[in-house]
Amino acid sequence: ESQDSGKKEAIVKEYACMRKTPLKSKNPDIVSALETLSENAFFHDDEARRLAFQKAAGVIKSLNFKIKNINQVKGLHDVGKHSLEVIKDIIEEGSSIEVENIINDPWFHQMKAFQSIYGVGPSKAKKWIAQNVFTIDDLIERTDLHSSFDHRMELGISFYKDLNTQVTKQHALAIKNLIQQHLEEILPGCILVLAGGFRRGKASGHDADILLTHPIEGKEIGLLPKLLNLLSDSGLVLHGTMETGHNNPQTIMKDKGKPLASNVDHFDKWIGIMKIDKNLKDLDSSDNENDLIQLEQNSLTETSIETKKGRLSKKRSFVQTLDNNEDFARDTKKKLASNSKMSFEQLLALSSKDKQWVARRVDIIVVPVSQFFYALVGWTGNKWFNRSLRLYSQRVLGLKLTSHGLFDLNRGTSLPANSEHQVFDNLKLEYIEPTDRNC
Ligand code: CTP
Ligand code: MN
Ligand code: MN
Ligand code: MN
């Protein structure tokens, strides 16, 4: 840290994906103020402002010194006039009136609270506030509103307490291992990685994002319905939506524009809520990264690898894939849907009785190993880091980056990657550690 910090101006790289952004900022008050402004703009449907403040917050998060003088941040990339004023107020007065006003505005708090309900977005939150609904309990008591709730909201409201208690990393790893144990019965040798915020170094989060692959390409086909069927039979599934059947890189390349245009990926995935035993402990405390190294080596040697179950050939011709039965997938979807036919009243009763389990948001994403490291970058995030990577890729390289790969849409080609390092190499970017992707 420099002593003469009042004179020196920091240099900030243009794209957030070129900067190291650790979890803990040296300027937490400023970051939190700018993010409050961003969130408030989001609540007011002002996307441009939301982005402007978010970008400014991102730049400040990447600074490796404590701002003591406004001159240190003047002229910094993406720190606009408005953000500068806010920063100046905080440095010189200790706070910004504009930000204080938002923080003291009950509307902002109600929006935050409603927004944090599973299945609820800003427009619904706004409607409720306009109808004089202020608390979660109001939502339960105001039976006149109940007909406007969809099933996700009913779950979000009933299990508000469970779902809005942060998942610890230890619990998330335990959930990962629980899923792994079930997988061993279906397809041994799968590799699971806890991605999302935990991989970026967060100690807790709102869900467990679990990436699932198998070192032999093709083995993962048809896996998700089988897994969900088993988890459901074990009484571990409260609710969820399963997407299957469009997990195909060929379609993705051929169909230029469309699927690639959106930032949503096309992997088989389950987005849902699991019932997790309160006392579930992570017996095998092994973290992710060992499996990842194994996977990198696997892809690099191209021959064969040691898995937990022994030596397996990687050659596609030897692959004994699971029965990719579309009927089975459809039946499983039906079965899962019937699980979630519970009425709002039943859900409320279920959530309020003494139970041994806690409702936990879990995302399970099934990825073919050839696309794994792109998916890993995408599902590690954070959201703003991804946004920056994709913009950079488009504008600087003229390539389309998604969680499936890095594509040259004109030539119809893509660049493979056998590690996260290789993803960054392909992007001609300096490697950024997951813990430095907290933009
Ligand atoms: N993501 C994605 N596609 C989705 C949902 C999420 O690619 N349909 C990405 C997000 O951009 C993010 C990562 O997956 O980078 C994890 O998303 P999420 O769980 O929403 O956020 P976290 O960063 O994990 O934060 P939290 O700890 O609150 O869960
Ligand atoms: Mn929400
Ligand atoms: Mn997450
Ligand atoms: Mn998630």
JSON list of C-alpha atoms and ligand atoms in Angstrom, two decimals, residues 206-207 209 361 363 379, ligand 4:
[
{"chain": "A", "resi": 206, "resn": "HIS", "atom": "CA", "xyz": [-28.24, -18.99, -1.13]},
{"chain": "A", "resi": 207, "resn": "ASP", "atom": "CA", "xyz": [-27.92, -22.36, -2.85]},
{"chain": "A", "resi": 209, "resn": "ASP", "atom": "CA", "xyz": [-24.60, -25.06, -7.51]},
{"chain": "A", "resi": 361, "resn": "ARG", "atom": "CA", "xyz": [-32.06, -24.61, -3.00]},
{"chain": "A", "resi": 363, "resn": "ASP", "atom": "CA", "xyz": [-28.94, -26.49, -8.88]},
{"chain": "A", "resi": 379, "resn": "TRP", "atom": "CA", "xyz": [-21.28, -21.57, -13.21]},
{"chain": "B", "resi": 4, "resn": "MN", "atom": "MN", "xyz": [-27.61, -21.16, -8.37]}
]
